mmCIF file of C-alpha atoms in Angstrom:
data_model
loop_
_atom_site.group_PDB
_atom_site.id
_atom_site.type_symbol
_atom_site.label_atom_id
_atom_site.label_comp_id
_atom_site.label_asym_id
_atom_site.label_seq_id
_atom_site.Cartn_x
_atom_site.Cartn_y
_atom_site.Cartn_z
ATOM 1 C CA MET A 250 -16.566 53.524 -65.105
ATOM 2 C CA LYS A 251 -15.888 51.230 -68.038
ATOM 3 C CA LYS A 252 -15.170 47.553 -67.434
ATOM 4 C CA SER A 253 -11.691 47.895 -68.932
ATOM 5 C CA LYS A 254 -10.826 50.615 -66.412
ATOM 6 C CA ILE A 255 -12.246 48.513 -63.562
ATOM 7 C CA TYR A 256 -10.103 45.550 -64.609
ATOM 8 C CA LYS A 257 -7.018 47.764 -64.834
ATOM 9 C CA PHE A 258 -7.738 49.235 -61.426
ATOM 10 C CA LEU A 259 -8.246 45.794 -59.857
ATOM 11 C CA GLY A 260 -5.097 44.534 -61.573
ATOM 12 C CA ALA A 261 -3.098 47.421 -60.163
ATOM 13 C CA VAL A 262 -4.478 46.788 -56.667
ATOM 14 C CA VAL A 263 -3.595 43.096 -56.880
ATOM 15 C CA PHE A 264 -0.124 43.891 -58.212
ATOM 16 C CA LEU A 265 0.587 46.417 -55.458
ATOM 17 C CA SER A 266 -0.804 44.007 -52.841
ATOM 18 C CA ILE A 267 1.565 41.270 -54.032
ATOM 19 C CA ILE A 268 4.517 43.656 -53.839
ATOM 20 C CA ALA A 269 3.499 44.802 -50.337
ATOM 21 C CA ALA A 270 3.046 41.198 -49.192
ATOM 22 C CA GLY A 271 6.465 40.305 -50.620
ATOM 23 C CA ILE A 272 8.155 43.193 -48.831
ATOM 24 C CA PHE A 273 6.402 42.259 -45.569
ATOM 25 C CA TYR A 274 7.413 38.596 -45.949
ATOM 26 C CA TRP A 275 11.118 39.270 -46.591
ATOM 27 C CA GLN A 276 11.283 41.503 -43.519
ATOM 28 C CA LEU A 277 10.022 38.708 -41.268
ATOM 29 C CA PRO A 278 12.442 36.743 -39.023
ATOM 30 C CA ASN A 279 13.313 33.296 -40.348
ATOM 31 C CA ARG A 280 11.044 31.487 -37.861
ATOM 32 C CA HIS A 281 8.041 33.591 -38.924
ATOM 33 C CA LYS A 282 8.807 33.003 -42.610
ATOM 34 C CA ALA A 283 8.643 29.262 -41.900
ATOM 35 C CA ILE A 284 5.184 29.665 -40.355
ATOM 36 C CA VAL A 285 3.836 31.664 -43.327
ATOM 37 C CA LYS A 286 5.437 29.363 -45.881
ATOM 38 C CA SER A 287 4.127 26.195 -44.226
ATOM 39 C CA TYR A 288 0.617 27.663 -43.912
ATOM 40 C CA LEU A 289 0.457 28.491 -47.621
ATOM 41 C CA LEU A 290 1.910 25.145 -48.717
ATOM 42 C CA TYR A 291 -0.543 23.245 -46.487
ATOM 43 C CA LYS A 292 -3.579 25.314 -47.515
ATOM 44 C CA THR A 293 -2.846 24.999 -51.238
ATOM 45 C CA GLY A 294 -2.313 21.240 -50.919
ATOM 46 C CA ILE A 295 1.172 21.425 -52.435
ATOM 47 C CA ILE A 296 2.566 19.386 -49.544
ATOM 48 C CA ASP A 297 0.950 16.838 -47.216
ATOM 49 C CA ASN A 298 -0.752 18.509 -44.227
ATOM 50 C CA GLN A 299 -2.114 15.413 -42.456
ATOM 51 C CA TRP A 300 -0.901 13.387 -39.473
ATOM 52 C CA ASP A 301 -0.657 9.625 -40.135
ATOM 53 C CA VAL A 302 -1.488 7.813 -36.890
ATOM 54 C CA SER A 303 -1.235 4.140 -35.936
ATOM 55 C CA ASN A 304 -1.675 2.480 -32.573
ATOM 56 C CA ASP A 305 -1.114 -0.930 -31.016
ATOM 57 C CA LYS A 306 -1.029 -2.314 -27.485
ATOM 58 C CA ILE A 307 2.315 -0.841 -26.428
ATOM 59 C CA GLU A 308 3.074 1.977 -28.888
ATOM 60 C CA TYR A 309 1.303 4.979 -30.279
ATOM 61 C CA LYS A 310 3.027 6.068 -33.480
ATOM 62 C CA MET A 311 2.313 9.129 -35.583
ATOM 63 C CA ILE A 312 3.892 10.696 -38.654
ATOM 64 C CA SER A 313 3.785 14.464 -39.020
ATOM 65 C CA PRO A 314 2.708 16.500 -42.038
ATOM 66 C CA ASP A 315 5.429 17.465 -44.513
ATOM 67 C CA PHE A 316 8.115 19.940 -43.497
ATOM 68 C CA TYR A 317 9.612 21.813 -46.454
ATOM 69 C CA ILE A 318 13.317 22.432 -45.881
ATOM 70 C CA ASP A 319 14.545 25.095 -48.304
ATOM 71 C CA GLY A 320 17.444 26.670 -46.455
ATOM 72 C CA ILE A 321 18.998 27.176 -43.032
ATOM 73 C CA TYR A 322 16.608 26.818 -40.088
ATOM 74 C CA ARG A 323 18.423 27.165 -36.774
ATOM 75 C CA SER A 324 17.012 26.113 -33.407
ATOM 76 C CA MET A 325 13.418 27.327 -32.916
ATOM 77 C CA GLU A 326 13.160 28.621 -36.511
ATOM 78 C CA GLY A 327 12.017 25.673 -38.632
ATOM 79 C CA PRO A 328 8.563 24.621 -39.859
ATOM 80 C CA LYS A 329 6.495 22.835 -37.231
ATOM 81 C CA ALA A 330 3.224 21.002 -36.685
ATOM 82 C CA THR A 331 0.973 20.175 -33.747
ATOM 83 C CA ASN A 332 -1.473 17.393 -32.984
ATOM 84 C CA TYR A 333 -3.758 16.190 -30.170
ATOM 85 C CA VAL A 334 -3.507 12.453 -29.501
ATOM 86 C CA GLN A 335 -5.469 9.970 -27.424
ATOM 87 C CA LEU A 336 -3.403 6.915 -26.579
ATOM 88 C CA THR A 337 -6.373 4.589 -26.045
ATOM 89 C CA THR A 338 -10.025 4.834 -27.000
ATOM 90 C CA ASP A 339 -11.298 3.758 -23.587
ATOM 91 C CA SER A 340 -10.712 5.153 -20.089
ATOM 92 C CA SER A 341 -8.381 2.410 -18.879
ATOM 93 C CA LEU A 342 -5.296 3.277 -16.849
ATOM 94 C CA ILE A 343 -2.008 3.227 -18.746
ATOM 95 C CA TYR A 344 1.574 4.198 -17.938
ATOM 96 C CA ILE A 345 3.745 6.095 -20.423
ATOM 97 C CA THR A 346 7.178 4.442 -20.417
ATOM 98 C CA GLY A 347 9.136 6.136 -23.202
ATOM 99 C CA PHE A 348 9.299 8.465 -26.186
ATOM 100 C CA LYS A 349 11.066 8.524 -29.546
ATOM 101 C CA VAL A 350 11.298 10.832 -32.554
ATOM 102 C CA LYS A 351 13.113 10.368 -35.842
ATOM 103 C CA ALA A 352 13.308 12.273 -39.117
ATOM 104 C CA ILE A 353 12.145 10.417 -42.228
ATOM 105 C CA ASP A 354 11.989 11.089 -45.954
ATOM 106 C CA SER A 355 8.528 12.317 -46.942
ATOM 107 C CA LYS A 356 8.143 9.869 -49.862
ATOM 108 C CA THR A 357 10.135 6.783 -48.959
ATOM 109 C CA LYS A 358 9.653 7.008 -45.161
ATOM 110 C CA ALA A 359 13.308 5.974 -44.802
ATOM 111 C CA THR A 360 15.140 7.285 -41.744
ATOM 112 C CA ILE A 361 17.303 10.333 -42.503
ATOM 113 C CA SER A 362 19.729 12.479 -40.494
ATOM 114 C CA LYS A 363 18.661 13.472 -36.984
ATOM 115 C CA ASP A 364 20.074 16.910 -37.846
ATOM 116 C CA PHE A 365 16.563 17.642 -39.191
ATOM 117 C CA ILE A 366 15.050 17.340 -35.689
ATOM 118 C CA CYS A 367 14.812 20.515 -33.615
ATOM 119 C CA HIS A 368 12.525 19.357 -30.814
ATOM 120 C CA THR A 369 9.347 17.460 -29.987
ATOM 121 C CA ASN A 370 7.276 18.548 -26.982
ATOM 122 C CA ILE A 371 4.756 16.315 -25.219
ATOM 123 C CA ASP A 372 2.298 18.391 -23.176
ATOM 124 C CA PHE A 373 -0.879 17.530 -21.279
ATOM 125 C CA ASN A 374 -3.986 19.342 -20.060
ATOM 126 C CA ASP A 375 -3.351 19.720 -16.330
ATOM 127 C CA VAL A 376 -6.994 20.553 -15.536
ATOM 128 C CA SER A 377 -8.285 17.321 -17.065
ATOM 129 C CA TYR A 378 -5.311 15.228 -15.938
ATOM 130 C CA TYR A 379 -5.343 16.172 -12.257
ATOM 131 C CA SER A 380 -9.145 16.238 -12.026
ATOM 132 C CA ILE A 381 -9.327 12.604 -13.129
ATOM 133 C CA PHE A 382 -6.846 11.625 -10.413
ATOM 134 C CA ASN A 383 -8.592 13.761 -7.739
ATOM 135 C CA LEU A 384 -5.560 16.042 -7.437
ATOM 136 C CA LYS A 385 -7.166 19.382 -8.284
ATOM 137 C CA ASN A 386 -4.832 21.192 -5.871
ATOM 138 C CA ARG A 387 -2.027 20.649 -8.428
ATOM 139 C CA ILE A 388 -3.794 22.466 -11.262
ATOM 140 C CA GLY A 389 -1.865 25.503 -12.480
ATOM 141 C CA LYS A 390 1.135 24.865 -10.239
ATOM 142 C CA GLN A 391 3.531 23.508 -12.887
ATOM 143 C CA TYR A 392 3.991 23.971 -16.622
ATOM 144 C CA PRO A 393 2.070 20.969 -18.062
ATOM 145 C CA ARG A 394 4.943 19.515 -20.093
ATOM 146 C CA MET A 395 5.599 15.810 -19.842
ATOM 147 C CA ALA A 396 8.866 15.729 -21.791
ATOM 148 C CA THR A 397 10.938 17.265 -24.572
ATOM 149 C CA LEU A 398 12.917 15.297 -27.124
ATOM 150 C CA SER A 399 15.430 17.255 -29.159
ATOM 151 C CA HIS A 400 18.461 17.153 -31.410
ATOM 152 C CA GLY A 401 20.905 14.761 -29.733
ATOM 153 C CA PHE A 402 18.209 13.444 -27.383
ATOM 154 C CA GLU A 403 15.764 11.692 -29.701
ATOM 155 C CA SER A 404 14.802 8.670 -27.596
ATOM 156 C CA TYR A 405 14.167 8.037 -23.922
ATOM 157 C CA GLU A 406 12.943 5.235 -21.651
ATOM 158 C CA PHE A 407 11.954 5.566 -18.007
ATOM 159 C CA PRO A 408 13.695 3.208 -15.561
ATOM 160 C CA LYS A 409 12.220 -0.292 -15.339
ATOM 161 C CA GLY A 410 9.040 -0.422 -13.295
ATOM 162 C CA TYR A 411 8.266 3.324 -13.587
ATOM 163 C CA GLY A 412 5.985 5.358 -15.848
ATOM 164 C CA VAL A 413 3.742 8.403 -16.066
ATOM 165 C CA PRO A 414 0.121 7.324 -15.444
ATOM 166 C CA MET A 415 -2.754 8.465 -17.641
ATOM 167 C CA LYS A 416 -6.308 7.457 -18.181
ATOM 168 C CA GLY A 417 -6.642 6.529 -21.818
ATOM 169 C CA LYS A 418 -9.215 9.145 -22.727
ATOM 170 C CA ASN A 419 -6.885 11.968 -21.678
ATOM 171 C CA LEU A 420 -5.337 13.956 -24.518
ATOM 172 C CA LEU A 421 -1.693 14.763 -25.130
ATOM 173 C CA TYR A 422 -0.616 17.780 -27.174
ATOM 174 C CA ILE A 423 2.295 16.993 -29.485
ATOM 175 C CA SER A 424 4.334 19.698 -31.217
ATOM 176 C CA THR A 425 7.332 18.884 -33.370
ATOM 177 C CA GLN A 426 9.687 21.232 -35.248
ATOM 178 C CA ALA A 427 12.227 20.741 -38.013
ATOM 179 C CA LEU A 428 15.861 21.893 -38.035
ATOM 180 C CA ASN A 429 18.649 22.482 -40.540
ATOM 181 C CA HIS A 430 21.819 24.140 -39.304
ATOM 182 C CA ASN A 431 24.166 23.255 -42.146
ATOM 183 C CA LEU A 432 22.689 22.605 -45.621
ATOM 184 C CA LYS A 433 22.190 25.921 -47.445
ATOM 185 C CA ASP A 434 21.390 24.603 -50.915
ATOM 186 C CA ILE A 435 18.542 22.226 -50.164
ATOM 187 C CA ARG A 436 14.989 21.592 -51.345
ATOM 188 C CA LYS A 437 13.680 18.635 -49.377
ATOM 189 C CA LEU A 438 10.413 17.382 -47.896
ATOM 190 C CA ILE A 439 10.747 15.574 -44.589
ATOM 191 C CA LYS A 440 8.493 14.299 -41.813
ATOM 192 C CA HIS A 441 8.907 13.450 -38.136
ATOM 193 C CA GLU A 442 7.834 10.060 -36.815
ATOM 194 C CA VAL A 443 6.897 10.316 -33.135
ATOM 195 C CA THR A 444 6.423 7.240 -30.942
ATOM 196 C CA ILE A 445 4.976 7.112 -27.428
ATOM 197 C CA ARG A 446 5.449 3.819 -25.592
ATOM 198 C CA TYR A 447 3.102 2.763 -22.812
ATOM 199 C CA SER A 448 2.157 -0.152 -20.563
ATOM 200 C CA LYS A 449 -0.962 -1.369 -18.755
ATOM 201 C CA ASP A 450 0.990 -3.079 -15.976
ATOM 202 C CA ARG A 451 -0.710 -1.978 -12.743
ATOM 203 C CA ASN A 452 2.468 -2.744 -10.791
ATOM 204 C CA THR A 453 4.170 0.226 -12.444
ATOM 205 C CA LYS A 454 5.181 2.977 -10.019
ATOM 206 C CA PRO A 455 3.832 6.424 -10.987
ATOM 207 C CA LEU A 456 6.057 9.367 -11.847
ATOM 208 C CA MET A 457 5.226 13.064 -11.791
ATOM 209 C CA CYS A 458 7.086 15.673 -13.792
ATOM 210 C CA ARG A 459 8.586 19.012 -12.766
ATOM 211 C CA THR A 460 10.076 21.120 -15.564
ATOM 212 C CA ILE A 461 13.036 23.323 -14.673
ATOM 213 C CA PHE A 462 14.946 25.656 -16.982
ATOM 214 C CA ILE A 463 17.590 28.328 -17.114
ATOM 215 C CA GLU A 464 16.077 31.819 -16.832
ATOM 216 C CA LEU A 465 18.404 34.807 -16.810
ATOM 217 C CA PRO A 466 17.988 38.499 -15.944
ATOM 218 C CA PHE A 467 18.335 41.138 -18.641
ATOM 219 C CA ASP A 468 18.274 44.926 -18.848
ATOM 220 C CA GLU A 469 14.598 45.780 -19.300
ATOM 221 C CA ASN A 470 15.443 49.328 -20.429
ATOM 222 C CA ASP A 471 17.976 48.232 -23.043
ATOM 223 C CA PRO A 472 17.535 44.444 -23.509
ATOM 224 C CA TYR A 473 19.743 44.113 -26.601
ATOM 225 C CA LYS A 474 22.709 46.050 -25.258
ATOM 226 C CA SER A 475 25.966 44.203 -25.870
ATOM 227 C CA PRO A 476 28.587 43.273 -24.827
ATOM 228 C CA LEU A 477 27.671 42.403 -21.264
ATOM 229 C CA ASP A 478 29.983 42.159 -18.299
ATOM 230 C CA PRO A 479 31.589 38.700 -18.766
ATOM 231 C CA ALA A 480 31.443 38.064 -15.013
ATOM 232 C CA SER A 481 27.701 38.711 -14.795
ATOM 233 C CA ASN A 482 24.901 36.206 -15.165
ATOM 234 C CA MET A 483 22.958 38.674 -17.325
ATOM 235 C CA CYS A 484 21.811 37.814 -20.828
ATOM 236 C CA VAL A 485 20.714 39.365 -24.098
ATOM 237 C CA PRO A 486 17.291 37.835 -24.857
ATOM 238 C CA VAL A 487 16.406 36.637 -28.339
ATOM 239 C CA GLU A 488 13.152 38.566 -27.965
ATOM 240 C CA THR A 489 11.187 40.144 -25.133
ATOM 241 C CA LYS A 490 7.739 38.662 -25.856
ATOM 242 C CA ASN A 491 8.191 34.885 -25.764
ATOM 243 C CA HIS A 492 10.057 32.833 -23.130
ATOM 244 C CA VAL A 493 10.051 35.799 -20.754
ATOM 245 C CA TYR A 494 9.177 35.290 -17.081
ATOM 246 C CA GLN A 495 9.101 37.238 -13.815
ATOM 247 C CA ASP A 496 10.770 36.449 -10.511
ATOM 248 C CA GLN A 497 9.101 37.022 -7.142
ATOM 249 C CA ASN A 498 10.309 40.641 -7.161
ATOM 250 C CA GLY A 499 8.822 41.387 -10.567
ATOM 251 C CA ASN A 500 12.146 41.365 -12.447
ATOM 252 C CA LYS A 501 11.976 39.996 -15.980
ATOM 253 C CA LEU A 502 13.952 36.873 -16.906
ATOM 254 C CA SER A 503 14.572 35.244 -20.270
ATOM 255 C CA GLY A 504 14.628 31.535 -21.062
ATOM 256 C CA HIS A 505 15.863 32.069 -24.648
ATOM 257 C CA TRP A 506 18.983 34.167 -25.057
ATOM 258 C CA VAL A 507 22.104 34.596 -27.190
ATOM 259 C CA ILE A 508 25.638 33.544 -26.311
ATOM 260 C CA GLN A 509 28.827 35.232 -27.476
ATOM 261 C CA PRO A 510 31.811 33.316 -28.923
ATOM 262 C CA GLY A 511 33.813 31.432 -26.306
ATOM 263 C CA LYS A 512 33.146 29.526 -23.086
ATOM 264 C CA LYS A 513 30.737 30.544 -20.343
ATOM 265 C CA THR A 514 28.654 29.028 -17.542
ATOM 266 C CA PHE A 515 25.114 30.227 -16.843
ATOM 267 C CA THR A 516 23.348 29.460 -13.549
ATOM 268 C CA SER A 517 19.727 29.688 -12.489
ATOM 269 C CA ASP A 518 18.031 29.115 -9.127
ATOM 270 C CA VAL A 519 15.336 26.440 -9.568
ATOM 271 C CA ASN A 520 13.876 26.132 -6.058
ATOM 272 C CA GLY A 521 10.683 27.885 -7.111
ATOM 273 C CA GLN A 522 10.322 25.654 -10.157
ATOM 274 C CA LEU A 523 10.881 22.481 -8.127
ATOM 275 C CA GLU A 524 8.330 23.384 -5.431
ATOM 276 C CA ILE A 525 9.509 20.646 -3.040
ATOM 277 C CA LYS A 526 7.215 20.597 0.014
ATOM 278 C CA ASP A 527 9.152 18.011 2.010
ATOM 279 C CA SER A 528 11.242 15.648 -0.118
ATOM 280 C CA LEU A 529 11.068 14.011 -3.545
ATOM 281 C CA ARG A 530 12.865 11.009 -5.025
ATOM 282 C CA LEU A 531 14.256 11.680 -8.515
ATOM 283 C CA HIS A 532 14.247 8.738 -10.947
ATOM 284 C CA ALA A 533 14.548 10.214 -14.436
ATOM 285 C CA ALA A 534 15.220 13.347 -16.477
ATOM 286 C CA THR A 535 14.926 14.425 -20.093
ATOM 287 C CA ILE A 536 17.222 17.187 -21.367
ATOM 288 C CA HIS A 537 16.792 20.008 -23.861
ATOM 289 C CA VAL A 538 19.672 22.272 -24.936
ATOM 290 C CA HIS A 539 20.892 23.929 -28.126
ATOM 291 C CA PRO A 540 24.124 23.273 -30.058
ATOM 292 C CA PHE A 541 27.361 24.524 -28.421
ATOM 293 C CA SER A 542 26.165 23.436 -24.974
ATOM 294 C CA THR A 543 28.765 21.155 -23.382
ATOM 295 C CA ALA A 544 27.054 20.137 -20.111
ATOM 296 C CA ILE A 545 23.938 20.791 -18.065
ATOM 297 C CA ILE A 546 24.031 20.104 -14.331
ATOM 298 C CA LEU A 547 21.515 19.862 -11.501
ATOM 299 C CA PHE A 548 23.489 21.114 -8.505
ATOM 300 C CA ASP A 549 22.801 21.022 -4.750
ATOM 301 C CA LYS A 550 24.168 24.324 -3.404
ATOM 302 C CA THR A 551 23.575 23.253 0.191
ATOM 303 C CA THR A 552 25.835 20.199 0.014
ATOM 304 C CA GLN A 553 27.952 21.581 -2.850
ATOM 305 C CA LYS A 554 27.390 18.323 -4.724
ATOM 306 C CA VAL A 555 26.265 17.491 -8.251
ATOM 307 C CA ILE A 556 22.914 15.669 -8.329
ATOM 308 C CA PHE A 557 23.624 14.615 -11.890
ATOM 309 C CA LYS A 558 25.533 15.960 -14.867
ATOM 310 C CA SER A 559 24.517 15.498 -18.485
ATOM 311 C CA LYS A 560 27.505 15.678 -20.811
ATOM 312 C CA ILE A 561 26.770 16.996 -24.285
ATOM 313 C CA THR A 562 28.801 15.979 -27.329
ATOM 314 C CA ASN A 563 28.686 18.330 -30.327
ATOM 315 C CA HIS A 564 29.456 17.453 -33.934
ATOM 316 C CA THR A 565 33.074 18.162 -34.871
ATOM 317 C CA ASP A 566 32.527 18.767 -38.593
ATOM 318 C CA ARG A 567 29.289 20.791 -38.572
ATOM 319 C CA ILE A 568 26.821 22.508 -36.253
ATOM 320 C CA GLY A 569 24.768 20.069 -34.227
ATOM 321 C CA ILE A 570 24.594 17.778 -31.226
ATOM 322 C CA THR A 571 25.804 14.190 -31.465
ATOM 323 C CA LYS A 572 24.629 13.010 -28.047
ATOM 324 C CA ILE A 573 23.091 14.267 -24.817
ATOM 325 C CA GLU A 574 23.560 12.011 -21.793
ATOM 326 C CA SER A 575 20.309 11.105 -20.071
ATOM 327 C CA PHE A 576 19.593 10.337 -16.435
ATOM 328 C CA THR A 577 17.683 7.289 -15.155
ATOM 329 C CA SER A 578 17.807 5.578 -11.756
ATOM 330 C CA GLU A 579 15.680 2.775 -10.336
ATOM 331 C CA ASP A 580 16.956 3.572 -6.821
ATOM 332 C CA GLY A 581 16.440 7.306 -7.177
ATOM 333 C CA ILE A 582 18.105 10.375 -5.618
ATOM 334 C CA TRP A 583 16.452 12.338 -2.799
ATOM 335 C CA LEU A 584 15.900 16.098 -3.072
ATOM 336 C CA TYR A 585 14.818 18.122 -0.003
ATOM 337 C CA ASN A 586 12.886 21.328 0.538
ATOM 338 C CA ASN A 587 15.526 22.755 2.922
ATOM 339 C CA HIS A 588 18.240 22.528 0.245
ATOM 340 C CA ASP A 589 18.999 25.086 -2.443
ATOM 341 C CA TYR A 590 19.212 23.807 -6.014
ATOM 342 C CA GLU A 591 20.389 25.441 -9.200
ATOM 343 C CA LEU A 592 20.666 24.531 -12.851
ATOM 344 C CA GLN A 593 24.059 25.101 -14.466
ATOM 345 C CA LEU A 594 24.670 25.254 -18.200
ATOM 346 C CA ASN A 595 28.166 25.170 -19.724
ATOM 347 C CA VAL A 596 28.529 26.451 -23.283
ATOM 348 C CA ASN A 597 31.368 26.822 -25.758
ATOM 349 C CA ASN A 598 30.499 28.847 -28.838
ATOM 350 C CA THR A 599 33.261 27.914 -31.287
ATOM 351 C CA THR A 600 31.920 30.204 -34.042
ATOM 352 C CA ASN A 601 32.555 33.906 -34.548
ATOM 353 C CA ASN A 602 28.854 34.716 -34.273
ATOM 354 C CA THR A 603 26.248 34.911 -31.535
ATOM 355 C CA ILE A 604 24.187 31.733 -31.109
ATOM 356 C CA GLU A 605 20.716 31.263 -29.604
ATOM 357 C CA MET A 606 20.614 29.177 -26.422
ATOM 358 C CA MET A 607 18.168 27.410 -24.097
ATOM 359 C CA GLY A 608 18.609 24.865 -21.317
ATOM 360 C CA SER A 609 15.930 22.835 -19.550
ATOM 361 C CA MET A 610 15.193 19.522 -17.851
ATOM 362 C CA SER A 611 12.002 17.582 -17.252
ATOM 363 C CA LEU A 612 12.544 15.860 -13.902
ATOM 364 C CA PHE A 613 10.490 12.792 -12.973
ATOM 365 C CA PHE A 614 9.864 12.002 -9.308
ATOM 366 C CA TYR A 615 8.127 9.066 -7.649
ATOM 367 C CA ASP A 616 4.573 10.224 -6.931
ATOM 368 C CA LYS A 617 3.727 8.785 -3.510
ATOM 369 C CA GLU A 618 0.393 10.581 -3.258
ATOM 370 C CA LEU A 619 -0.833 9.407 -6.649
ATOM 371 C CA ASP A 620 0.420 5.872 -5.979
ATOM 372 C CA ALA A 621 -1.829 5.702 -2.926
ATOM 373 C CA ILE A 622 -4.799 6.927 -4.989
ATOM 374 C CA LEU A 623 -4.140 4.374 -7.744
ATOM 375 C CA LYS A 624 -3.821 1.520 -5.284
ATOM 376 C CA GLY A 625 -7.087 2.593 -3.701
ATOM 377 C CA ASN A 626 -8.620 2.890 -7.189
ATOM 378 C CA GLU A 627 -10.015 6.327 -6.324
ATOM 379 C CA LEU A 628 -10.339 7.587 -9.906
ATOM 380 C CA SER A 629 -12.923 9.860 -11.477
ATOM 381 C CA ASP A 630 -14.468 9.183 -14.840
#
C-alpha cells in the first residue's frame, strides 16, 4: 500500500474516532462530562492541576486545582478534585477544632460567591486511625467521614474545649466539588480554599463522629416510575449504582433521589447508623443538604421530642442556600440505645421541575473510651 493511501486511511480513522468520541461525550450526563473535561484540561496543562498547600501551628490551608465553570453544574455535577493531607510532619497528638471552605478567583485569589461551592468532604482511613488509638474493634463499623461542608454551610467550629483527636502522621482525604446553579453564560476558572483548624491542647475533650443520612426505599423493578403516591415515603433515585444501600431485610434504599415540585417531608430511621450501645452525649453536628431543603431534624420518636432542628434559608432571587443552621453544645444532649431516632427532611421545591436531593448529618459525640486511652497515653506508633 502506498504511503499516500496509508495516510488517508489513518486520517479517516482519526476523523471517525473524533466523531465517535464527540457523540459519546455529548450523550454523557453533566456530572460525567465535568469529569472528562477536567481530566483533559489537567492533562494538557491548559489549567492548573496542582494543590497549593501551606501549614502553620493552628491551621492547615490548601488551595485546589482550577475548576473550569462553563455552564450550569447542579449539586453533585461539577468538576472536583481530591487530595491526601497530613496535618503535621511528626506523630504528635493534635485535635481538629474546625473547618472552612471558600471559593476564590483562580488568578487573583480574591473571595468570590459561595454559590460556586457544592461540597467539601473530609474523610479518614479508619484502619490506620483506630489502630493507632488501640480501637481496632471500631474498624469498618462506621463510614469514615469526619465532616462535610457544603453550600450554605461553609464554616464550622466545634464547641470550646472539644475536638477530633488525630496523630499528626495520619492522613485525611479531602474532596471538594464546584457548583453553579444559575449562571448559564459563563467561562470562569475558580478554586476552592480549604482550611482545617487544629490544636495541641491536651486538655481538649475528644469527639467521635457518626454519620447519619436519609435513605429511602424505591421500586427495584421500576425505579424511575413516577409519580409516586404522595403519602408514601418512597423515592425515585437519581441512579441505582451510587448512593444505594440495603436494609437488614435486603431491600434497596437510595440516599440521592429526586423531589417533585411542592412541599414534602421525608423520614428515615437512623438507629442502625447511630449504633448506640448504651448512651452517647451529642456536642456538635455538621449538615449537608441540597437547595430547596427547608429544615433537617434529628427526632426522638420515643419521647416525641426534637433533639435539634437545623433551619435552612434558601436564596429568594436564585437557586441556592443562604444559610444552614449548625448545632454546637458544650453541655451536650444525651442519646440512648433504648430510644428510636429518625432523621426528618423538609423540602419545598418552588420550581416546576424535579430537583435532586440529599440530606445528612455528621454527629459528634464525646468519646469516653478514647479519652481514657489518651489520658493513659496508651497510643501506638
